[in-house]
Amino acid sequence: MKTIINKAVILFFTAVIAISLTNCSAVQNANNKQKGAVIGATGGAILGAIIGNNVGKGGNGELGAVIGGVVGGGAGVLIGNKMDKQAQKIEEEIPGAQVERVDDGIVVTFDEGSGVYFDTAKYNINAASQTSLNKLITVFQEYPDTNLLVVGHTDSQGAEDYNMTLSKNRANAVTNYLISKGISSGRLTTNWFGETQPIHDNATAEGRAKNRRVNIAILPNEKMIQEAEAQAGK
């Protein structure tokens, strides 16, 4: 398991964000209330809120090999088709989650209203969260050729340093739970940003609840990329 973020991540996601702002294929939830939240944010904005602008908050080291890059041409189309199917499967299994397809990846957002949440000031995985994560694990096992980035966030209530630690503990709790259920640690990277990357208004109770979230980015690993390139005749 890796707890790392560096310039390689920012370079990759900068490219993704630039493309996503003009060409984003979003997977919408069946739940109309959840649809509104997804429609209201572009893929670029979601990815920007996951990674954030504060390089180094969650540690340091190489993440470029884990994340990879945007794949073009026929290989990119093949990878996109696989990711579309995986995103649809996640929506079917966890209808409360916000699922977004962005270029070669998938972003899944869990907040207090979508199945993976934590009691106030706690970071243990409760029974309700286990149910949602178990469904997600089933999808990860069905589609093994991906890397997974788990990122924790909090609202702005409480001290900033405390929230940073809380988001770290919650992100690690999710990562460790995935590993305990058989997901390879080599697929997983963990990061956290405390209260520094809100995507909703912290002045309202509803906004704070949505900012207390865990994001999981799902990206093709090297095996999937190489197979797609071979199939496309690159």
PDB file of C-alpha atoms in Angstrom:
ATOM      1  CA  MET A   1       0.000   0.000   0.000  1.00  0.00           C
ATOM      2  CA  LYS A   2       1.253   3.466  -0.899  1.00  0.00           C
ATOM      3  CA  THR A   3       0.415   6.754   0.838  1.00  0.00           C
ATOM      4  CA  ILE A   4       1.959   9.136  -1.663  1.00  0.00           C
ATOM      5  CA  ILE A   5       1.341  12.121  -3.927  1.00  0.00           C
ATOM      6  CA  ASN A   6       3.763  14.191  -6.001  1.00  0.00           C
ATOM      7  CA  LYS A   7       4.168  16.218  -9.148  1.00  0.00           C
ATOM      8  CA  ALA A   8       3.583  13.183 -11.340  1.00  0.00           C
ATOM      9  CA  VAL A   9       0.050  13.015  -9.987  1.00  0.00           C
ATOM     10  CA  ILE A  10      -0.575  16.688 -10.602  1.00  0.00           C
ATOM     11  CA  LEU A  11       0.765  16.468 -14.164  1.00  0.00           C
ATOM     12  CA  PHE A  12      -1.470  13.505 -14.953  1.00  0.00           C
ATOM     13  CA  PHE A  13      -4.605  14.933 -13.446  1.00  0.00           C
ATOM     14  CA  THR A  14      -3.946  18.365 -14.957  1.00  0.00           C
ATOM     15  CA  ALA A  15      -4.108  16.677 -18.351  1.00  0.00           C
ATOM     16  CA  VAL A  16      -7.241  14.774 -17.359  1.00  0.00           C
ATOM     17  CA  ILE A  17      -8.904  17.914 -16.034  1.00  0.00           C
ATOM     18  CA  ALA A  18      -8.116  19.885 -19.191  1.00  0.00           C
ATOM     19  CA  ILE A  19      -9.737  17.216 -21.347  1.00  0.00           C
ATOM     20  CA  SER A  20     -12.596  16.603 -18.952  1.00  0.00           C
ATOM     21  CA  LEU A  21     -13.740  20.204 -18.942  1.00  0.00           C
ATOM     22  CA  THR A  22     -14.636  19.868 -22.628  1.00  0.00           C
ATOM     23  CA  ASN A  23     -15.260  16.127 -23.012  1.00  0.00           C
ATOM     24  CA  CYS A  24     -16.637  14.258 -20.014  1.00  0.00           C
ATOM     25  CA  SER A  25     -18.727  11.092 -20.236  1.00  0.00           C
ATOM     26  CA  ALA A  26     -20.699  11.031 -16.999  1.00  0.00           C
ATOM     27  CA  VAL A  27     -22.474   7.991 -15.608  1.00  0.00           C
ATOM     28  CA  GLN A  28     -25.617   9.174 -13.856  1.00  0.00           C
ATOM     29  CA  ASN A  29     -27.265   7.544 -10.839  1.00  0.00           C
ATOM     30  CA  ALA A  30     -30.829   6.270 -10.963  1.00  0.00           C
ATOM     31  CA  ASN A  31     -31.522   8.256  -7.805  1.00  0.00           C
ATOM     32  CA  ASN A  32     -32.676  11.725  -8.960  1.00  0.00           C
ATOM     33  CA  LYS A  33     -31.397  13.444  -5.830  1.00  0.00           C
ATOM     34  CA  GLN A  34     -27.935  11.999  -6.438  1.00  0.00           C
ATOM     35  CA  LYS A  35     -28.169  12.882 -10.140  1.00  0.00           C
ATOM     36  CA  GLY A  36     -28.354  16.553  -9.311  1.00  0.00           C
ATOM     37  CA  ALA A  37     -25.083  16.409  -7.390  1.00  0.00           C
ATOM     38  CA  VAL A  38     -23.301  14.679 -10.253  1.00  0.00           C
ATOM     39  CA  ILE A  39     -24.718  16.899 -12.981  1.00  0.00           C
ATOM     40  CA  GLY A  40     -23.659  19.949 -10.999  1.00  0.00           C
ATOM     41  CA  ALA A  41     -19.946  19.099 -11.181  1.00  0.00           C
ATOM     42  CA  THR A  42     -17.729  18.376 -14.169  1.00  0.00           C
ATOM     43  CA  GLY A  43     -15.312  15.472 -14.155  1.00  0.00           C
ATOM     44  CA  GLY A  44     -12.438  17.933 -13.946  1.00  0.00           C
ATOM     45  CA  ALA A  45     -13.869  19.582 -10.865  1.00  0.00           C
ATOM     46  CA  ILE A  46     -14.358  16.234  -9.140  1.00  0.00           C
ATOM     47  CA  LEU A  47     -10.832  15.082  -9.921  1.00  0.00           C
ATOM     48  CA  GLY A  48      -9.433  18.421  -8.835  1.00  0.00           C
ATOM     49  CA  ALA A  49     -11.236  18.087  -5.521  1.00  0.00           C
ATOM     50  CA  ILE A  50      -9.895  14.569  -5.056  1.00  0.00           C
ATOM     51  CA  ILE A  51      -6.249  15.372  -5.691  1.00  0.00           C
ATOM     52  CA  GLY A  52      -6.310  18.981  -4.535  1.00  0.00           C
ATOM     53  CA  ASN A  53      -3.683  21.648  -4.923  1.00  0.00           C
ATOM     54  CA  ASN A  54      -1.668  20.952  -1.786  1.00  0.00           C
ATOM     55  CA  VAL A  55       1.117  18.692  -2.985  1.00  0.00           C
ATOM     56  CA  GLY A  56       2.701  16.770  -0.132  1.00  0.00           C
ATOM     57  CA  LYS A  57      -0.175  16.870   2.347  1.00  0.00           C
ATOM     58  CA  GLY A  58      -0.475  13.095   2.240  1.00  0.00           C
ATOM     59  CA  GLY A  59       3.184  12.134   2.010  1.00  0.00           C
ATOM     60  CA  ASN A  60       5.698  11.937  -0.816  1.00  0.00           C
ATOM     61  CA  GLY A  61       7.186   9.496  -3.312  1.00  0.00           C
ATOM     62  CA  GLU A  62       6.485   8.181  -6.791  1.00  0.00           C
ATOM     63  CA  LEU A  63       2.874   7.737  -7.833  1.00  0.00           C
ATOM     64  CA  GLY A  64       3.273   8.060 -11.586  1.00  0.00           C
ATOM     65  CA  ALA A  65       3.614   4.298 -12.123  1.00  0.00           C
ATOM     66  CA  VAL A  66       0.443   3.702 -10.110  1.00  0.00           C
ATOM     67  CA  ILE A  67      -1.665   6.306 -11.865  1.00  0.00           C
ATOM     68  CA  GLY A  68      -0.405   5.906 -15.434  1.00  0.00           C
ATOM     69  CA  GLY A  69      -1.619   8.314 -18.085  1.00  0.00           C
ATOM     70  CA  VAL A  70      -4.363   9.002 -20.564  1.00  0.00           C
ATOM     71  CA  VAL A  71      -4.292   6.364 -23.323  1.00  0.00           C
ATOM     72  CA  GLY A  72      -5.203   7.494 -26.836  1.00  0.00           C
ATOM     73  CA  GLY A  73      -6.208   5.841 -30.093  1.00  0.00           C
ATOM     74  CA  GLY A  74      -7.805   2.438 -30.388  1.00  0.00           C
ATOM     75  CA  ALA A  75      -6.330   1.292 -27.072  1.00  0.00           C
ATOM     76  CA  GLY A  76      -8.031   4.186 -25.336  1.00  0.00           C
ATOM     77  CA  VAL A  77     -11.369   3.219 -26.856  1.00  0.00           C
ATOM     78  CA  LEU A  78     -10.981  -0.373 -25.647  1.00  0.00           C
ATOM     79  CA  ILE A  79     -10.063   0.765 -22.147  1.00  0.00           C
ATOM     80  CA  GLY A  80     -12.964   3.218 -22.173  1.00  0.00           C
ATOM     81  CA  ASN A  81     -15.388   0.419 -22.993  1.00  0.00           C
ATOM     82  CA  LYS A  82     -14.124  -1.652 -20.066  1.00  0.00           C
ATOM     83  CA  MET A  83     -14.376   1.317 -17.720  1.00  0.00           C
ATOM     84  CA  ASP A  84     -17.900   2.091 -18.918  1.00  0.00           C
ATOM     85  CA  LYS A  85     -18.978  -1.439 -17.996  1.00  0.00           C
ATOM     86  CA  GLN A  86     -17.283  -1.216 -14.596  1.00  0.00           C
ATOM     87  CA  ALA A  87     -18.877   2.155 -13.844  1.00  0.00           C
ATOM     88  CA  GLN A  88     -22.303   0.799 -14.782  1.00  0.00           C
ATOM     89  CA  LYS A  89     -21.743  -2.206 -12.525  1.00  0.00           C
ATOM     90  CA  ILE A  90     -20.880   0.054  -9.585  1.00  0.00           C
ATOM     91  CA  GLU A  91     -24.057   2.061 -10.143  1.00  0.00           C
ATOM     92  CA  GLU A  92     -26.107  -1.116 -10.197  1.00  0.00           C
ATOM     93  CA  GLU A  93     -24.510  -2.473  -7.014  1.00  0.00           C
ATOM     94  CA  ILE A  94     -24.450   0.816  -5.043  1.00  0.00           C
ATOM     95  CA  PRO A  95     -27.209   3.122  -6.357  1.00  0.00           C
ATOM     96  CA  GLY A  96     -26.490   5.780  -3.716  1.00  0.00           C
ATOM     97  CA  ALA A  97     -22.886   6.359  -4.775  1.00  0.00           C
ATOM     98  CA  GLN A  98     -21.940   9.164  -7.149  1.00  0.00           C
ATOM     99  CA  VAL A  99     -20.166   7.597 -10.134  1.00  0.00           C
ATOM    100  CA  GLU A 100     -18.354   9.630 -12.784  1.00  0.00           C
ATOM    101  CA  ARG A 101     -16.514   8.410 -15.876  1.00  0.00           C
ATOM    102  CA  VAL A 102     -13.603  10.700 -16.713  1.00  0.00           C
ATOM    103  CA  ASP A 103     -11.407   9.761 -19.688  1.00  0.00           C
ATOM    104  CA  ASP A 104      -9.641   6.491 -18.748  1.00  0.00           C
ATOM    105  CA  GLY A 105     -10.842   6.457 -15.152  1.00  0.00           C
ATOM    106  CA  ILE A 106     -13.824   6.264 -12.820  1.00  0.00           C
ATOM    107  CA  VAL A 107     -14.426   8.455  -9.774  1.00  0.00           C
ATOM    108  CA  VAL A 108     -16.691   7.119  -7.015  1.00  0.00           C
ATOM    109  CA  THR A 109     -17.722   9.554  -4.284  1.00  0.00           C
ATOM    110  CA  PHE A 110     -19.143   8.396  -0.971  1.00  0.00           C
ATOM    111  CA  ASP A 111     -20.522  10.994   1.425  1.00  0.00           C
ATOM    112  CA  GLU A 112     -22.840  10.659   4.422  1.00  0.00           C
ATOM    113  CA  GLY A 113     -25.829  10.069   2.194  1.00  0.00           C
ATOM    114  CA  SER A 114     -24.353   7.413  -0.084  1.00  0.00           C
ATOM    115  CA  GLY A 115     -23.459   4.339   1.922  1.00  0.00           C
ATOM    116  CA  VAL A 116     -19.931   4.826   3.291  1.00  0.00           C
ATOM    117  CA  TYR A 117     -19.827   7.238   6.205  1.00  0.00           C
ATOM    118  CA  PHE A 118     -18.330   7.674   9.659  1.00  0.00           C
ATOM    119  CA  ASP A 119     -19.756   8.674  13.021  1.00  0.00           C
ATOM    120  CA  THR A 120     -18.702  12.100  14.283  1.00  0.00           C
ATOM    121  CA  ALA A 121     -14.960  12.157  15.065  1.00  0.00           C
ATOM    122  CA  LYS A 122     -14.715   8.415  14.310  1.00  0.00           C
ATOM    123  CA  TYR A 123     -12.901   6.519  11.580  1.00  0.00           C
ATOM    124  CA  ASN A 124     -13.927   2.896  12.123  1.00  0.00           C
ATOM    125  CA  ILE A 125     -15.795   1.189   9.269  1.00  0.00           C
ATOM    126  CA  ASN A 126     -19.321   0.694  10.627  1.00  0.00           C
ATOM    127  CA  ALA A 127     -21.786  -1.995   9.548  1.00  0.00           C
ATOM    128  CA  ALA A 128     -23.594   0.170   6.982  1.00  0.00           C
ATOM    129  CA  SER A 129     -20.301   1.199   5.385  1.00  0.00           C
ATOM    130  CA  GLN A 130     -19.131  -2.414   5.300  1.00  0.00           C
ATOM    131  CA  THR A 131     -22.215  -3.357   3.284  1.00  0.00           C
ATOM    132  CA  SER A 132     -21.469  -0.747   0.606  1.00  0.00           C
ATOM    133  CA  LEU A 133     -17.743  -1.497   0.523  1.00  0.00           C
ATOM    134  CA  ASN A 134     -18.402  -5.221   0.202  1.00  0.00           C
ATOM    135  CA  LYS A 135     -20.460  -4.537  -2.922  1.00  0.00           C
ATOM    136  CA  LEU A 136     -17.674  -2.365  -4.299  1.00  0.00           C
ATOM    137  CA  ILE A 137     -15.104  -5.064  -3.535  1.00  0.00           C
ATOM    138  CA  THR A 138     -17.128  -7.513  -5.618  1.00  0.00           C
ATOM    139  CA  VAL A 139     -16.751  -5.161  -8.600  1.00  0.00           C
ATOM    140  CA  PHE A 140     -13.029  -4.681  -7.954  1.00  0.00           C
ATOM    141  CA  GLN A 141     -12.603  -8.448  -7.964  1.00  0.00           C
ATOM    142  CA  GLU A 142     -14.545  -8.772 -11.201  1.00  0.00           C
ATOM    143  CA  TYR A 143     -12.315  -6.123 -12.815  1.00  0.00           C
ATOM    144  CA  PRO A 144      -8.840  -6.835 -11.376  1.00  0.00           C
ATOM    145  CA  ASP A 145      -6.738  -4.899 -13.900  1.00  0.00           C
ATOM    146  CA  THR A 146      -7.114  -1.530 -12.216  1.00  0.00           C
ATOM    147  CA  ASN A 147      -5.317   0.620  -9.666  1.00  0.00           C
ATOM    148  CA  LEU A 148      -7.275   2.293  -6.879  1.00  0.00           C
ATOM    149  CA  LEU A 149      -6.674   5.678  -5.257  1.00  0.00           C
ATOM    150  CA  VAL A 150      -8.519   6.239  -1.932  1.00  0.00           C
ATOM    151  CA  VAL A 151      -8.730   9.848  -0.698  1.00  0.00           C
ATOM    152  CA  GLY A 152     -10.248  11.178   2.527  1.00  0.00           C
ATOM    153  CA  HIS A 153     -11.811  14.599   3.172  1.00  0.00           C
ATOM    154  CA  THR A 154     -13.608  16.325   6.062  1.00  0.00           C
ATOM    155  CA  ASP A 155     -15.779  19.403   6.560  1.00  0.00           C
ATOM    156  CA  SER A 156     -14.399  22.571   8.164  1.00  0.00           C
ATOM    157  CA  GLN A 157     -15.685  21.945  11.693  1.00  0.00           C
ATOM    158  CA  GLY A 158     -12.862  21.650  14.242  1.00  0.00           C
ATOM    159  CA  ALA A 159      -9.154  22.411  14.040  1.00  0.00           C
ATOM    160  CA  GLU A 160      -7.465  22.054  10.646  1.00  0.00           C
ATOM    161  CA  ASP A 161      -4.689  19.785  11.963  1.00  0.00           C
ATOM    162  CA  TYR A 162      -7.251  17.531  13.629  1.00  0.00           C
ATOM    163  CA  ASN A 163      -9.262  17.293  10.407  1.00  0.00           C
ATOM    164  CA  MET A 164      -6.152  16.439   8.424  1.00  0.00           C
ATOM    165  CA  THR A 165      -5.441  13.527  10.760  1.00  0.00           C
ATOM    166  CA  LEU A 166      -9.099  12.474  10.749  1.00  0.00           C
ATOM    167  CA  SER A 167      -9.211  12.376   6.942  1.00  0.00           C
ATOM    168  CA  LYS A 168      -5.987  10.359   6.930  1.00  0.00           C
ATOM    169  CA  ASN A 169      -7.401   7.857   9.415  1.00  0.00           C
ATOM    170  CA  ARG A 170     -10.645   7.501   7.472  1.00  0.00           C
ATOM    171  CA  ALA A 171      -8.888   7.021   4.134  1.00  0.00           C
ATOM    172  CA  ASN A 172      -6.561   4.448   5.682  1.00  0.00           C
ATOM    173  CA  ALA A 173      -9.529   2.702   7.313  1.00  0.00           C
ATOM    174  CA  VAL A 174     -11.151   2.252   3.888  1.00  0.00           C
ATOM    175  CA  THR A 175      -7.894   1.110   2.310  1.00  0.00           C
ATOM    176  CA  ASN A 176      -7.184  -1.354   5.107  1.00  0.00           C
ATOM    177  CA  TYR A 177     -10.721  -2.724   4.893  1.00  0.00           C
ATOM    178  CA  LEU A 178     -10.320  -3.334   1.155  1.00  0.00           C
ATOM    179  CA  ILE A 179      -7.030  -5.163   1.814  1.00  0.00           C
ATOM    180  CA  SER A 180      -8.617  -7.242   4.591  1.00  0.00           C
ATOM    181  CA  LYS A 181     -11.210  -8.446   2.089  1.00  0.00           C
ATOM    182  CA  GLY A 182      -8.663  -9.591  -0.450  1.00  0.00           C
ATOM    183  CA  ILE A 183      -7.891  -6.534  -2.584  1.00  0.00           C
ATOM    184  CA  SER A 184      -4.154  -6.518  -3.285  1.00  0.00           C
ATOM    185  CA  SER A 185      -2.256  -3.760  -1.505  1.00  0.00           C
ATOM    186  CA  GLY A 186      -0.292  -3.296  -4.741  1.00  0.00           C
ATOM    187  CA  ARG A 187      -3.414  -1.894  -6.376  1.00  0.00           C
ATOM    188  CA  LEU A 188      -4.004   0.697  -3.666  1.00  0.00           C
ATOM    189  CA  THR A 189      -2.759   4.208  -3.006  1.00  0.00           C
ATOM    190  CA  THR A 190      -4.069   6.337  -0.137  1.00  0.00           C
ATOM    191  CA  ASN A 191      -4.171  10.097   0.342  1.00  0.00           C
ATOM    192  CA  TRP A 192      -5.983  12.702   2.448  1.00  0.00           C
ATOM    193  CA  PHE A 193      -6.678  16.437   2.469  1.00  0.00           C
ATOM    194  CA  GLY A 194      -8.605  17.212   5.634  1.00  0.00           C
ATOM    195  CA  GLU A 195     -10.867  20.229   5.174  1.00  0.00           C
ATOM    196  CA  THR A 196      -8.798  21.847   2.411  1.00  0.00           C
ATOM    197  CA  GLN A 197     -10.755  20.586  -0.623  1.00  0.00           C
ATOM    198  CA  PRO A 198     -14.483  21.265  -0.085  1.00  0.00           C
ATOM    199  CA  ILE A 199     -16.836  20.659  -3.007  1.00  0.00           C
ATOM    200  CA  HIS A 200     -19.914  22.004  -1.203  1.00  0.00           C
ATOM    201  CA  ASP A 201     -20.673  24.952   1.092  1.00  0.00           C
ATOM    202  CA  ASN A 202     -19.384  24.349   4.617  1.00  0.00           C
ATOM    203  CA  ALA A 203     -21.770  27.034   5.879  1.00  0.00           C
ATOM    204  CA  THR A 204     -24.705  24.609   5.656  1.00  0.00           C
ATOM    205  CA  ALA A 205     -25.290  21.280   7.393  1.00  0.00           C
ATOM    206  CA  GLU A 206     -26.048  19.623   4.055  1.00  0.00           C
ATOM    207  CA  GLY A 207     -22.852  20.974   2.519  1.00  0.00           C
ATOM    208  CA  ARG A 208     -20.736  19.829   5.455  1.00  0.00           C
ATOM    209  CA  ALA A 209     -22.242  16.326   5.222  1.00  0.00           C
ATOM    210  CA  LYS A 210     -21.240  16.119   1.547  1.00  0.00           C
ATOM    211  CA  ASN A 211     -17.726  17.373   2.297  1.00  0.00           C
ATOM    212  CA  ARG A 212     -17.237  14.552   4.824  1.00  0.00           C
ATOM    213  CA  ARG A 213     -16.449  12.121   2.047  1.00  0.00           C
ATOM    214  CA  VAL A 214     -14.179   9.424   0.699  1.00  0.00           C
ATOM    215  CA  ASN A 215     -13.331   9.353  -3.010  1.00  0.00           C
ATOM    216  CA  ILE A 216     -12.064   6.310  -4.865  1.00  0.00           C
ATOM    217  CA  ALA A 217     -10.474   6.825  -8.273  1.00  0.00           C
ATOM    218  CA  ILE A 218     -10.257   3.690 -10.441  1.00  0.00           C
ATOM    219  CA  LEU A 219      -7.652   3.678 -13.198  1.00  0.00           C
ATOM    220  CA  PRO A 220      -6.311   1.113 -15.706  1.00  0.00           C
ATOM    221  CA  ASN A 221      -3.134  -0.648 -14.635  1.00  0.00           C
ATOM    222  CA  GLU A 222      -0.212  -1.445 -16.904  1.00  0.00           C
ATOM    223  CA  LYS A 223      -1.582  -4.893 -17.763  1.00  0.00           C
ATOM    224  CA  MET A 224      -4.867  -3.464 -19.033  1.00  0.00           C
ATOM    225  CA  ILE A 225      -3.034  -0.805 -21.038  1.00  0.00           C
ATOM    226  CA  GLN A 226      -0.629  -3.279 -22.626  1.00  0.00           C
ATOM    227  CA  GLU A 227      -3.433  -5.692 -23.545  1.00  0.00           C
ATOM    228  CA  ALA A 228      -5.487  -2.867 -25.059  1.00  0.00           C
ATOM    229  CA  GLU A 229      -2.510  -1.658 -27.083  1.00  0.00           C
ATOM    230  CA  ALA A 230      -1.814  -5.171 -28.333  1.00  0.00           C
ATOM    231  CA  GLN A 231      -5.453  -5.689 -29.262  1.00  0.00           C
ATOM    232  CA  ALA A 232      -5.511  -2.344 -31.059  1.00  0.00           C
ATOM    233  CA  GLY A 233      -2.366  -3.312 -32.977  1.00  0.00           C
ATOM    234  CA  LYS A 234      -0.201  -0.554 -31.589  1.00  0.00           C
TER     235      LYS A 234
END
